[in-house]
XYZ file of C-alpha atoms in Angstrom:
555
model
C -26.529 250.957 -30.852
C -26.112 251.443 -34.498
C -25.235 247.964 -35.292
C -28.348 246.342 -33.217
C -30.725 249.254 -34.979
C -29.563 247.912 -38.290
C -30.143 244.130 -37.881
C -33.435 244.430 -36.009
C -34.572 247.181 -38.577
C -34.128 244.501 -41.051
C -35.494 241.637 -39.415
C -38.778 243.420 -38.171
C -39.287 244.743 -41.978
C -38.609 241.013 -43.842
C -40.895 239.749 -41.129
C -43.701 241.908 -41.858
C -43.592 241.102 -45.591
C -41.719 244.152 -46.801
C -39.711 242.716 -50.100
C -36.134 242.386 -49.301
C -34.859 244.880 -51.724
C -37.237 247.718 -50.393
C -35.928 246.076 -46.543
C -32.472 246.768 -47.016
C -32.854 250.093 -49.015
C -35.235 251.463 -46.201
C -33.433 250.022 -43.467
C -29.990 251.157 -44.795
C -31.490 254.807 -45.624
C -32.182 255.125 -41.807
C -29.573 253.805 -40.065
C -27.105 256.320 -41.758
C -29.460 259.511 -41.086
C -30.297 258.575 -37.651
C -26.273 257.257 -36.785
C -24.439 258.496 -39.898
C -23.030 261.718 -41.257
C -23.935 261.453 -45.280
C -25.979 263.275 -47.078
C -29.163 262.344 -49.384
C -27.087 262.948 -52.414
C -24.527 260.825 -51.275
C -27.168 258.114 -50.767
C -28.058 257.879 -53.983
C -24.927 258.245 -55.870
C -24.004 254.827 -53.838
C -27.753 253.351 -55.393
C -26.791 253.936 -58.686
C -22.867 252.813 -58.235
C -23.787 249.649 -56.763
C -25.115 248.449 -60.636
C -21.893 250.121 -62.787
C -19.981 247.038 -62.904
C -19.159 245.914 -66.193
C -19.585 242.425 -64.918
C -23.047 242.952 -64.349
C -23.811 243.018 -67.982
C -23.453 239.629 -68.435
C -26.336 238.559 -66.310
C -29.016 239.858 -68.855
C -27.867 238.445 -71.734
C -27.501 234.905 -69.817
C -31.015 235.610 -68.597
C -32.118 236.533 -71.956
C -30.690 233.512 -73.987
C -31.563 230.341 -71.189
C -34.970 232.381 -71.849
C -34.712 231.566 -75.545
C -33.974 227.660 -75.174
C -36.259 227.665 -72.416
C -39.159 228.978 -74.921
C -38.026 226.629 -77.805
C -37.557 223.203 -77.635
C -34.053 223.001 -77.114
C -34.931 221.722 -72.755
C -37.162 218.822 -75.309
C -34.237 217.888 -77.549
C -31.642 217.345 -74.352
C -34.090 215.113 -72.637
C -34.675 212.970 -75.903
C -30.759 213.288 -75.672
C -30.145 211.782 -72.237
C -33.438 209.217 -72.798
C -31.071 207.537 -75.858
C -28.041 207.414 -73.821
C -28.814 206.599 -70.487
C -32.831 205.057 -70.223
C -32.258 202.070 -70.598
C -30.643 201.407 -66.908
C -32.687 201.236 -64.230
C -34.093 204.287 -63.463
C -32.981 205.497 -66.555
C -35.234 208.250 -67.321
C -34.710 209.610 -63.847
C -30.764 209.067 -64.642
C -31.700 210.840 -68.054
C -33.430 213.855 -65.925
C -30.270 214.444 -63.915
C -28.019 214.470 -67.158
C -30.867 216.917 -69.139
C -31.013 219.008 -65.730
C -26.653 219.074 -66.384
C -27.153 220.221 -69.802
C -29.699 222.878 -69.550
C -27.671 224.043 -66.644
C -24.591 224.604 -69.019
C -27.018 226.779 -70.736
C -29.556 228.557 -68.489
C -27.514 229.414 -65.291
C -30.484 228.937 -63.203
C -31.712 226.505 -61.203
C -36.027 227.711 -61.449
C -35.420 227.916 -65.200
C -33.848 224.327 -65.621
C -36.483 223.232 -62.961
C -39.161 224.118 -65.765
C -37.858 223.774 -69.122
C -36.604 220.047 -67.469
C -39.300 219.347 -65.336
C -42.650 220.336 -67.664
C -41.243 217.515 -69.855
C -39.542 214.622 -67.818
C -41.751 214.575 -64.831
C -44.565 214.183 -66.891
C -42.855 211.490 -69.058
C -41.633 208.861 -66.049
C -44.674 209.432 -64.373
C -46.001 207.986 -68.064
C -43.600 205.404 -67.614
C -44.463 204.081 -64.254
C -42.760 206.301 -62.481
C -44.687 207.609 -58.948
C -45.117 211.468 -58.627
C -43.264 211.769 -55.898
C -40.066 209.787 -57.431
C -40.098 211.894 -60.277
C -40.657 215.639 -59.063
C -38.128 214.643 -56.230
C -35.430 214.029 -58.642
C -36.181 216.546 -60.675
C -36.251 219.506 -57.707
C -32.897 218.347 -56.700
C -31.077 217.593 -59.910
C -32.305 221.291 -60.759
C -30.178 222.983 -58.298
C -27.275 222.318 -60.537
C -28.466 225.309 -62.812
C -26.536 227.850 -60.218
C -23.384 225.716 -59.627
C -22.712 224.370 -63.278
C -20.928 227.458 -65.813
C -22.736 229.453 -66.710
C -23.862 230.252 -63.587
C -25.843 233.745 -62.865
C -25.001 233.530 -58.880
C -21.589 232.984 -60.015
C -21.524 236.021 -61.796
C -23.332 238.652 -59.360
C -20.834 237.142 -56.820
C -17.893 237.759 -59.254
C -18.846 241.282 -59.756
C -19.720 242.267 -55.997
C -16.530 240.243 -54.803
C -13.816 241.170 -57.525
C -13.168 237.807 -58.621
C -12.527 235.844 -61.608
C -15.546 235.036 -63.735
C -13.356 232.437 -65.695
C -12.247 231.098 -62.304
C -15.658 230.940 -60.507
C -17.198 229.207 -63.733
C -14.262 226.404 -64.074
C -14.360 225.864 -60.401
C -17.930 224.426 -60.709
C -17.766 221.807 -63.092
C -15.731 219.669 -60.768
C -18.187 219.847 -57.942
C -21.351 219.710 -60.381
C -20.211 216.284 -61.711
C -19.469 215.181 -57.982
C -22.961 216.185 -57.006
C -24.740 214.954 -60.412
C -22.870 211.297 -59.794
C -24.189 211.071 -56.433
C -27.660 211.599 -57.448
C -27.857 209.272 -60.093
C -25.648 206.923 -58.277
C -29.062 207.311 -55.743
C -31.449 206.744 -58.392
C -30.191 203.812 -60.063
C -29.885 201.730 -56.474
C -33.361 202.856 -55.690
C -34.813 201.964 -58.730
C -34.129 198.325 -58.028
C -36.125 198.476 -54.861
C -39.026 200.251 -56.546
C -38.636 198.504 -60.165
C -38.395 201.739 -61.782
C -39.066 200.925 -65.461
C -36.615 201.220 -68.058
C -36.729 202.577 -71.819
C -35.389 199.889 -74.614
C -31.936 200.564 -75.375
C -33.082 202.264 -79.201
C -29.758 201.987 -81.027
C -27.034 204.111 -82.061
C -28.835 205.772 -84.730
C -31.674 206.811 -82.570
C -29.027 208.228 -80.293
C -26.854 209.753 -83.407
C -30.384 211.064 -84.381
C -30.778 212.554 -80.851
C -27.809 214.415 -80.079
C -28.479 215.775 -83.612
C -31.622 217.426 -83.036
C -29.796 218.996 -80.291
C -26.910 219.906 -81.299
C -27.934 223.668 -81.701
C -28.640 224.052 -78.346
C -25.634 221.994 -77.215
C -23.285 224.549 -79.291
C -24.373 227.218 -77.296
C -22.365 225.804 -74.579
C -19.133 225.881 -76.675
C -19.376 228.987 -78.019
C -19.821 230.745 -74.890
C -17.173 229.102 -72.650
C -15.201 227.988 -75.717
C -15.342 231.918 -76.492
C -14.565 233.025 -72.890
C -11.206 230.830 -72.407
C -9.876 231.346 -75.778
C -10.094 235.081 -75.147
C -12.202 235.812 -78.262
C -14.940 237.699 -75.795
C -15.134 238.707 -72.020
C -17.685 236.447 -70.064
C -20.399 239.837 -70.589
C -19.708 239.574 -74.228
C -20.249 236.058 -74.167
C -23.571 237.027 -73.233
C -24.652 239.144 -74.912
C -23.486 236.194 -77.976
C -25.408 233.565 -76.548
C -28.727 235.687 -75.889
C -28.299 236.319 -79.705
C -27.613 232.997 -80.570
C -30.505 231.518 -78.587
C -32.875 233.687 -80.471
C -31.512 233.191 -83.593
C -31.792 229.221 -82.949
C -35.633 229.494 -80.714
C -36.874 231.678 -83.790
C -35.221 230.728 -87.089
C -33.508 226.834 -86.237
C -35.950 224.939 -84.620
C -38.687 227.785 -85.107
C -40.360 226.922 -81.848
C -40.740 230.233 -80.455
C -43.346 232.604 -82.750
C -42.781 236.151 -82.382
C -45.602 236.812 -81.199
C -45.012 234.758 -78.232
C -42.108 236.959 -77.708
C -44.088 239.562 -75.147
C -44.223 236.547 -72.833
C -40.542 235.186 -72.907
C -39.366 238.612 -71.793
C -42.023 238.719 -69.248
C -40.760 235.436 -67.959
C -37.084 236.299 -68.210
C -37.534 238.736 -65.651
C -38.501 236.519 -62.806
C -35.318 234.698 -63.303
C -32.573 236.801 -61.538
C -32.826 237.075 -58.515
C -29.976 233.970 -57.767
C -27.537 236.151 -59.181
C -27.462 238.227 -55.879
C -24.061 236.915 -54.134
C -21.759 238.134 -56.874
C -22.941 241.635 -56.552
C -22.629 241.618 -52.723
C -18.941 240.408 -52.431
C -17.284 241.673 -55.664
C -15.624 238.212 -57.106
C -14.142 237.517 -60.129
C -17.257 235.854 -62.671
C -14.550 233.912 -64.518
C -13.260 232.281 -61.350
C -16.395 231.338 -60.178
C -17.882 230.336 -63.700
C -14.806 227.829 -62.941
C -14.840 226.959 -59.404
C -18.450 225.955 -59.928
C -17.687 222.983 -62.291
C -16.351 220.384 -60.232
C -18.565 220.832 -57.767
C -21.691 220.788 -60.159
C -20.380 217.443 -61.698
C -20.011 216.239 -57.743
C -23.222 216.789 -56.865
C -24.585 215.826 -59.992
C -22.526 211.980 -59.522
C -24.066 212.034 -56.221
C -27.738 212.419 -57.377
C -27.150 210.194 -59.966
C -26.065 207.551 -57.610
C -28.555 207.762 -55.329
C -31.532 207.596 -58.034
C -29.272 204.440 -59.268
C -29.458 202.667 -55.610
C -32.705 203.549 -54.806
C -34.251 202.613 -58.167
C -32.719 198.913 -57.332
C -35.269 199.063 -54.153
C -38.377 200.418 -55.142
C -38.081 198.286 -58.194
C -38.206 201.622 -60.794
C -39.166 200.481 -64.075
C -36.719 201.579 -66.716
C -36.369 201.882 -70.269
C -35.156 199.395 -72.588
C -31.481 199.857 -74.199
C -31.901 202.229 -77.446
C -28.506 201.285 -79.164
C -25.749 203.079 -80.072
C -27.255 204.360 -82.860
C -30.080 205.822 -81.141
C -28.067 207.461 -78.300
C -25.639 208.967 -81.152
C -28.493 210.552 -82.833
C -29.769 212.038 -79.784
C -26.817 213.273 -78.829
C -26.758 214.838 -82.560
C -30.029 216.340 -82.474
C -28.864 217.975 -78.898
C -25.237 219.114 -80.294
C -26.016 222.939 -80.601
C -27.560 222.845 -77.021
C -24.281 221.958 -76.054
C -22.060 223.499 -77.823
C -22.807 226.536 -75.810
C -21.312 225.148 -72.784
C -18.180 224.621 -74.681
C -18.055 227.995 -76.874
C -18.692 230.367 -73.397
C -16.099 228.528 -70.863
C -13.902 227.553 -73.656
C -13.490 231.257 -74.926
C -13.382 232.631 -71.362
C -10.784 229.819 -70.295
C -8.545 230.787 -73.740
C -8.796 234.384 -73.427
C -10.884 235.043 -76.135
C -13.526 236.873 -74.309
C -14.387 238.094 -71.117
C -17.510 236.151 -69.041
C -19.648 239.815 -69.648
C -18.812 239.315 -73.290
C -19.374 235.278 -72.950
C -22.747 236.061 -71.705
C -23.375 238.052 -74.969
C -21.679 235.604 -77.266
C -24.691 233.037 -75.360
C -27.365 234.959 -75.859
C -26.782 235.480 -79.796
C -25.992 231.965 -80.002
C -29.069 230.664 -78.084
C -31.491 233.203 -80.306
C -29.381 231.654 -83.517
C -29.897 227.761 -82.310
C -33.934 228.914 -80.852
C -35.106 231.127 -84.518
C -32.909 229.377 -87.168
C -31.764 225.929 -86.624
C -34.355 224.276 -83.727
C -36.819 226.615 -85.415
C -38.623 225.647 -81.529
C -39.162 229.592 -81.100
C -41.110 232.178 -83.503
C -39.706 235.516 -84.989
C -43.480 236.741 -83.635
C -43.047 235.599 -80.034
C -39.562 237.815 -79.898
C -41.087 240.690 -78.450
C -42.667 238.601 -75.052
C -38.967 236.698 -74.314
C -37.227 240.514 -74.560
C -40.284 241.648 -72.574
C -40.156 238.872 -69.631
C -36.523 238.925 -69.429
C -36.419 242.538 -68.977
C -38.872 242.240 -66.199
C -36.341 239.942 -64.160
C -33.591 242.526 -65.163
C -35.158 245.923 -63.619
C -35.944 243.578 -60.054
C -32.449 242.066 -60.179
C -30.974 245.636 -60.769
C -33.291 247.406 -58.051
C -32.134 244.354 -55.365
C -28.499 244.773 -56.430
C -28.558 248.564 -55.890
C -30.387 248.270 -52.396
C -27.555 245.406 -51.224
C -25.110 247.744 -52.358
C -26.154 250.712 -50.066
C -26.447 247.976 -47.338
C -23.149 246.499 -47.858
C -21.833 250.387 -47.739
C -23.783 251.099 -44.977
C -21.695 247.738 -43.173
C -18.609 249.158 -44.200
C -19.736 252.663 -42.514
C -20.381 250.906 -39.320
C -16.715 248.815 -39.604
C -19.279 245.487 -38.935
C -16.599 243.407 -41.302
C -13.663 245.096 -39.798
C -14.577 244.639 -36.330
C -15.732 240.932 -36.913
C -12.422 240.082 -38.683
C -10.568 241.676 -35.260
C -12.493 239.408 -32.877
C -12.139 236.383 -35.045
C -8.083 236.927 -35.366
C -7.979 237.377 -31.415
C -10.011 234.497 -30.612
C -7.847 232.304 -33.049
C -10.923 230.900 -34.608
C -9.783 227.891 -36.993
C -11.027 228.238 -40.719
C -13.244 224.963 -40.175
C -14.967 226.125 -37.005
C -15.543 229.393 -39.364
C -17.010 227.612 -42.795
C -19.345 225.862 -40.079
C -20.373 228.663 -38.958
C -21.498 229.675 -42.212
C -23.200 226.432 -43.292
C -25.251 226.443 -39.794
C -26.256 230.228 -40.206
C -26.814 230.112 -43.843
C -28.762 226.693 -43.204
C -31.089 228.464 -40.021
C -31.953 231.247 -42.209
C -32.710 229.240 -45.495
C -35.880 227.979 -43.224
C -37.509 231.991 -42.974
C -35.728 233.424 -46.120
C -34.987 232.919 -49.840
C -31.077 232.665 -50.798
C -31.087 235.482 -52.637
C -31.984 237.655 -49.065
C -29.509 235.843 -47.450
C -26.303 235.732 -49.833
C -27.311 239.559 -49.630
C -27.081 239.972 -46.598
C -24.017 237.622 -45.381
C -21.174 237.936 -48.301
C -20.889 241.576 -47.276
C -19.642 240.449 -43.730
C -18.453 236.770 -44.297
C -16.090 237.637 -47.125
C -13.742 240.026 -45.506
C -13.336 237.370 -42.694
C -12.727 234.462 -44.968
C -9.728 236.290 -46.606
C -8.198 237.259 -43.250
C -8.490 233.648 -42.562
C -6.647 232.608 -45.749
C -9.568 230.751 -46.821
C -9.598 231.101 -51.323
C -12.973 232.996 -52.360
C -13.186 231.229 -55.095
C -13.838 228.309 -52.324
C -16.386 230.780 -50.381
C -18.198 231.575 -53.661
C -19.184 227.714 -54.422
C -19.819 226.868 -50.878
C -22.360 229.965 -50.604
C -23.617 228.729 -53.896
C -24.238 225.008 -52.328
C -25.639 226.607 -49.314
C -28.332 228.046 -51.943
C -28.777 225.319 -53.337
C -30.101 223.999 -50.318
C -32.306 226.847 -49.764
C -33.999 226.328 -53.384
C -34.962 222.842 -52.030
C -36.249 223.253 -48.578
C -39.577 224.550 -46.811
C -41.050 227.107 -46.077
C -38.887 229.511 -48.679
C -37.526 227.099 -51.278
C -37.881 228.797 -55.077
C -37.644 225.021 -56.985
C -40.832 223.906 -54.148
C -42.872 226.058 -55.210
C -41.225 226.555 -59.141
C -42.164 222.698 -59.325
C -45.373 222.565 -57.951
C -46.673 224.660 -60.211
C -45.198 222.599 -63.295
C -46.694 219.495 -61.674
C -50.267 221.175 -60.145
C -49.269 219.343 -56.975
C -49.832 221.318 -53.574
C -46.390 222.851 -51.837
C -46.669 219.956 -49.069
C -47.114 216.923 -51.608
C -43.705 218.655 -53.570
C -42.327 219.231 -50.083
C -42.813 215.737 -48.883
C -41.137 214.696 -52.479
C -37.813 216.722 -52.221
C -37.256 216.084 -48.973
C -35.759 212.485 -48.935
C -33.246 213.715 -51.826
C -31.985 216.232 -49.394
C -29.729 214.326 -47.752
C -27.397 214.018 -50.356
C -27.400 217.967 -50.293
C -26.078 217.979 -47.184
C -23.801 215.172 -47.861
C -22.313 217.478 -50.649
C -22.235 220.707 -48.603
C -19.873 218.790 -46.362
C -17.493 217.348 -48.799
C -17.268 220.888 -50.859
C -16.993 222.518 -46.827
C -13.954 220.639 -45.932
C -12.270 219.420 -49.280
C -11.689 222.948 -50.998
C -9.186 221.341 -53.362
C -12.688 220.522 -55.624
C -13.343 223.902 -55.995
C -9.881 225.343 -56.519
C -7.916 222.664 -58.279
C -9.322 223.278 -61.550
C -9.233 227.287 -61.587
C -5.695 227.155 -59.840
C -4.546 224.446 -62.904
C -6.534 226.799 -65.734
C -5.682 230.172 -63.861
C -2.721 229.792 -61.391
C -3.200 230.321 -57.746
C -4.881 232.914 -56.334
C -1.710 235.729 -55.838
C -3.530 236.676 -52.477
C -2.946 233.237 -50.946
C 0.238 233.230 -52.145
C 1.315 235.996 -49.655
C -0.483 234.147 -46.520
């Protein structure tokens, strides 16, 4: 009785409109005074527990510093980047939004953040180009998704933190799968671009590409710093951080001075509207290292795939691309976008040597993305300080309020023994780990169509995880394949965050964006399969930087 009150309490209050946060709090608060024996006080001293996890930390600062670049012109710098190096194939500015969607990934850790700072520029610039629309904010929808499986990843960190995982671990096993999936889309575009006759940008030269990377190379040292930081052990992943939301300041504001401070009201404003894909870390308690790790191969996966497809489909709508730049323009590009990158390099590099932890990464990114934002890009103002710290905080207090209410829901779970008695029936029906990760995909997938990821990596890690390790399967494997499973959901009607995050950047209606993203989803789901049944791309590169798991050791 208990259990069924629960579920349909929380169903009947999401489908009514109540926020999720406020659904699970409310629905959680009455389910233990009507069936439980705790107190009020008791309550609320699990509220407040749920958010004192030093983990946690490091999601503000990441927030805070992709904020920075995001203000600056650090998203401009990695597109004129990937433009030099790869716009000169065909489809090569929708090749070159897939590699500039990669990079700001490495430095935002979100997917509606890399959506923007990507999308307000390159969508705008094929459609220039000859480019349709539709071909452009397509790509761009879908190559964004690779902001919450590439390291840094936010999701990867909440899920660290709620899971008791490795945030070096998590953040190494995505690059693997983020190349995969950023191959396959840009093998996509450059086949289609033939059949569409996608233009093509001249090939400009190495020095135009020297000049490039450059420009960028602020932003691009954010990157190193952070993971460079993290895996040499000179900061913990929330230090790292707290560096890079420093650093991205320091570069919006004094670098490429393209943030005023008096703009800085609105970047904190906007910061806060961020977090809310950081949800699944907080539910299940993983390590943020491991899954910082565990999301790179799949992020480079998905990211090949993309690629691919753009490539192949460019070849049949004839895309028009840009002509070949040279080698000197592509090395000056990737000059100008250096510091951008960097940060990749400096957050999983220091979490992979030991130098820091991924809380103290996260701070390590922030200083270095206000450094690379204020002094170096110079893209962000000293004046326009005050709206970044203001927007980001905004994100910060929702995030925090959601994370507290999933962890009274999660407790409330354990109260009821829902994970416990689920793991029973599963070991005495002998259900196979495959026939289990289905499962998953097909729920998550159903409920992607009614809710947002963030409600339902809330709601499912809390019961899914517990099973998973019973059945041997590695979290670090059931942290990226939640994480591709919201990727999904960022991409798909009626609920997806990138639909509606892009048709706002574009002015187009939901259905024309809808109608755009929706042929690129089949690679998705291509992806979802290979990381569901080939967990060696998310573990081998955490278990060769880490060791294996100890836990599956003993099964």
């Amino acid at each position: 009785m208990s259990v069924a009150f629960l579920f349909i309490m929380l169903l009947f209050t999401m489908l009514i409109g109540v926020p999720i946060a406020m659904a699970l709090g409310l629905t959680s608060v009455l389910t233990l005074l009507l069936f439980g024996q705790e107190s009020l006080a008791a309550l609320a001293l699990k509220f407040f527990q749920a958010t004192q996890k030093y983990e946690l930390l490091a999601v503000p600062f990441f927030i805070l510093a992709g904020t920075f670049l995001t203000t600056g012109g650090v998203a401009r710098r990695l597109i004129d980047f990937a433009n030099a190096a790869v716009g000169h194939f065909h489809g090569g500015l929708a090749l070159a939004a897939v590699v500039a969607c990669m990079l700001f990934a490495s430095i935002s850790g979100s997917s509606p953040a890399t959506v923007i700072a990507v999308g307000s520029i390159a969508i705008a610039g094929m459609v220039h180009n000859g480019y349709s629309l539709k071909y452009a904010t397509g790509v761009v929808i879908n190559a964004g998704t690779l902001g919450i499986l590439l390291p840094p990843s936010i999701v990867m960190v909440v899920y660290a933190a709620a899971t008791e995982q490795s945030v070096g671990r998590l953040f190494v096993a995505g690059i693997v799968p983020g190349f995969i999936l950023a191959t396959m889309l840009m093998a996509a575009i450059y086949v289609s671009s033939y059949r569409l006759d996608v233009p093509r940008v001249p090939w400009g030269g190495w020095r135009k590409l020297g000049r490039s990377a450059l420009n960028a190379i602020w932003g691009l040292l954010l990157v190193v710093i952070v993971l460079g930081g993290i895996y040499v052990g000179a900061f913990t992943p929330t230090e790292a951080a707290a560096v890079s939301a420093v650093y991205a300041f320091v570069v919006a504001v004094f670098i490429y001075r393209d943030l005023k401070l008096e703009d800085l009201f609105g970047v904190l404003l906007n910061s806060s509207r961020v977090i809310v894909m950081l949800m699944y870390a907080a539910a299940t308690e993983q390590s943020v290292g491991r899954l910082f790790v565990a999301g790179i191969v799949p992020g480079f996966i998905l990211a090949t795939m993309l690629m691919v497809a753009i490539y192949v489909s460019s070849y049949r709508l004839d895309v028009p691309r840009v002509p070949w730049g040279g080698w000197r323009k592509l090395g000056r590009s990737a000059l100008n976008a250096i510091w951008g990158l960097l940060l990749v390099v400096i957050v999983l590099g220091g979490i992979y040597v030991g130098a820091f932890t991924p809380t103290e990464a996260a701070a390590v990114s922030a200083v270095y993305a206000f450094v690379v934002a204020v002094f170096i890009y110079r893209d962000l103002k000293l004046e326009d300080l005050f709206g970044v710290l203001l927007n980001s905080s905004r994100v910060i207090v929702m995030l925090m309020f959601i994370i507290s209410n999933a962890g009274l829901f999660a407790y409330v779970l354990t109260s009821l023994q829902i994970p416990q008695t689920l793991t029973e029936t599963m070991a005495s029906g002998h259900v196979q780990p495959w026939m289990f990760l289905l499962t998953i995909n097909i729920a998550m997938l159903v409920a992607g169509n009614f809710m947002e990821p963030t409600s339902i990596v809330l709601i499912f890690a809390p019961i899914v995880f517990p099973i998973a390790r019973q059945l041997g399967i590695d979290p670090i494997h059931l942290g990226v394949l939640m994480t591709v499973n919201m990727e999904i959901g960022l991409v798909h009607p009626p609920v997806g965050l990138n639909l509606f995050v892009a048709a706002g950047v574009t002015k187009q209606s939901l259905w024309d964006v809808t109608k755009a993203a929706l042929p690129w989803l089949a690679i998705l789901v291509v992806f979802l399969l290979l990381i569901t049944y080939v967990p060696i791309l998310s573990t081998w590169l955490p278990d060769l930087a880490f060791g294996k798991d100890p836990f599956l050791n003993d099964q």
